[in-house]
Amino acid sequence: DQAPQGPSSIQPEHALPPAAAPPPAIALIPAPDEALPLPQPRPDMWTRFRDQRAWPVCEPSPGVERWIQRYAGSPERFANNLRPLLPAMDYVLTQSELQGLPSEVMLVPLIESYYRPDARGPGGAMGLWQLMPDTARRFGLGVHGSDDERLDLQSSTEAAMRLLSIHAQNFPTYPRLIFAAYNAGGYRVRKALAGRDFGPDVPLEKLGLSRITRDYLDKIKALGCLFGDPGRFDLHLPELFPGEQLTAVSTPFPIDPERLAERIGMEDGQIRRWNQQAWIRRATTPERPLLLPSALAAAATNTLASGDLPVATPRVATVEPAKDGQVHKVQAGDSLWTISRRYRVRLADLMHWNGLSKRSVLRIGQVLRLGAP
């Protein structure tokens, strides 16, 4: 094939030759067979999940089959319930990829909280990842009543990734134990394995793990089967469409996320789900960007640059003594401890008046007595 000519190799007719030949421009143009390959589109979320699993093959045991039936006994309903969770699931999968962790990490919040950032569990566990207060503090999260970073998708995911990475370092030849350690704690798993000779293919029931932890791993494997081979279970997985992936948008000054959502045409429920802490405080912080769908990132950036949004003042719960007959309606971010502090009542009394214990799970909208019935 004839090489293409550079722009300076063609001279007008009758033009005098130049005094010195210019550098050949053709050298700057790669030949066709040297052209750089076009970047490949990123695989979709489900393909990425299947390619990076710790359990690459679905091998249902009776326990796994039981959880497959529990999760997807109605495949259509299961798929519909997954649909609004996909942006957060993709975000968690991306973070696990950056840490080199198995893709089943994406399943952990599904099991722990069904991707609810305001979920409350027994013993004080909270958030998407159901982190305990001491664990959250250990990994740098603030745990301060309604201003609890476990409610934040980004902050809690960063902490969970650090914790899971430690488990991965402790069990480098058996990555499946990452999830056992997340459920039971690294110390308990190491203690259960002490003196045992095991490899990556040893059945989990032979590793001395508790029934609760084995059941937790069955849930991981069941969801892995459903997402890894959906056709086998007559499941049509929902699709994450372009523009729905979450991206971080910095706010140079505190703003009310609800007002931003109104300006850019975003549902309030979405911005609340992905930015729970900022939504509760009614104000962002410059240190913590908002997570928004990538399709709305440019509109959000332009709105912030316009200066039309007012500076927001963080909402702080006021402290007021409880009055006779007064009740409190549980809101997102509440805990028994924060409610008792707000109304200046003893935590033990608050639990007694409402028939609760420290393991009780509060529900949004639940009405609590603030005095003896």
Steps between C-alpha positions, in 0.01 A plus 500: 500500500618849429573699811292818541672827423565762764365853464840646405581240232264657244632823342302744281587480129808709399590564865870539576653221706562589863848575623489207740278199501256506790469199728278239338154544649415147397703375794242646736213303347491135600468252218169317483643181644647696792179676600420485870204277587180674601418474871266211568167577665485404865319171557159527661460452873380140484785392271753660732340323794520159330863545399638570849323259734655300781238231421515493117278191474150464641483183708174512695494311829174458691581817695579696184185375326294610797631855470459502123133424557475763775655773286355420159201273553323769300765593238309798362446657840864440594618671180266795559631540855857504370437771241528809727807352671711466184686836518617430856584138412710618207674753727590231754617264224726773362652563842562127550672484160730785601598301811546172311227329701262228377188633333279330761582805715213660308267248664590585859281815529219309330512243779573745781247774422359454149701812417307717748740764635274567800462135602535417868593161634555327833769616737531846349590395145404766249509595136548332167777277637354457852821617663518487878592827676845380612580367152389826342719706734793266438486588132461871551124550481328749724221347709317798646126450526322631192834606351612139456732427207379141484193648329716635217543273196849627418642516852360166613612329178853633542509360854354165391756468220782558745359236733448249217851567369642410842306174493631435148857546624436259788360229271691545172466138384133467587315817391161350590591541865493878450124477533510264796727747678271790414210316660668343802812711543852417395600375845218244518579366154871468576414324826266258320772418247780460754685174444295405195657415166283651230518629147280709273285201397426361845122501570406776740319262733836339577664823612349517847292812430182566692160419354418873482813571297444201271147628441641844417730343242206306357329836441809628317510187285125510432514857371813411304307220330208729418718775356754267341253278315163677504352300213530184704252649747271672247630835622527804273743736668428872469744712301698799622459754222769747385490814711372321811847425639574705810768765480635738764416870467679736738312786661727800572265622774225333708176455308170330571505185284121509470516843334766380259287198412208730415718717277644214295183291475609220730264310726539592866491133594806431285717777638394395849585132441850572372580797726317410820720693741489823299124462463451460877720803573336694215849612403799363312862541606785598268695194618233253386374523139145408410434180308283572198411316178767576243233629260420781747857582605545781246167660592591484868843653438347783296237566766764519770712733287205732438489602865119478506488251786520655847757392754336241724525485878529143632194389691585417861256325727389726781516381858171531680372327813219253458153610607227289654321295235749600230593253228770488235452377143813320381679666208795397286818527705332444837620250757384430854811674630454819295129518590575461871763775479271732307217479754723466807364165611691196617563241229385221733173686565440561130541129428277403795218737401494356149572134571832515315848363556843599374453251216172653385488634144325836459273556201454834330158630606495298823351698792688485831370606840718751681352435840336229708172377346 
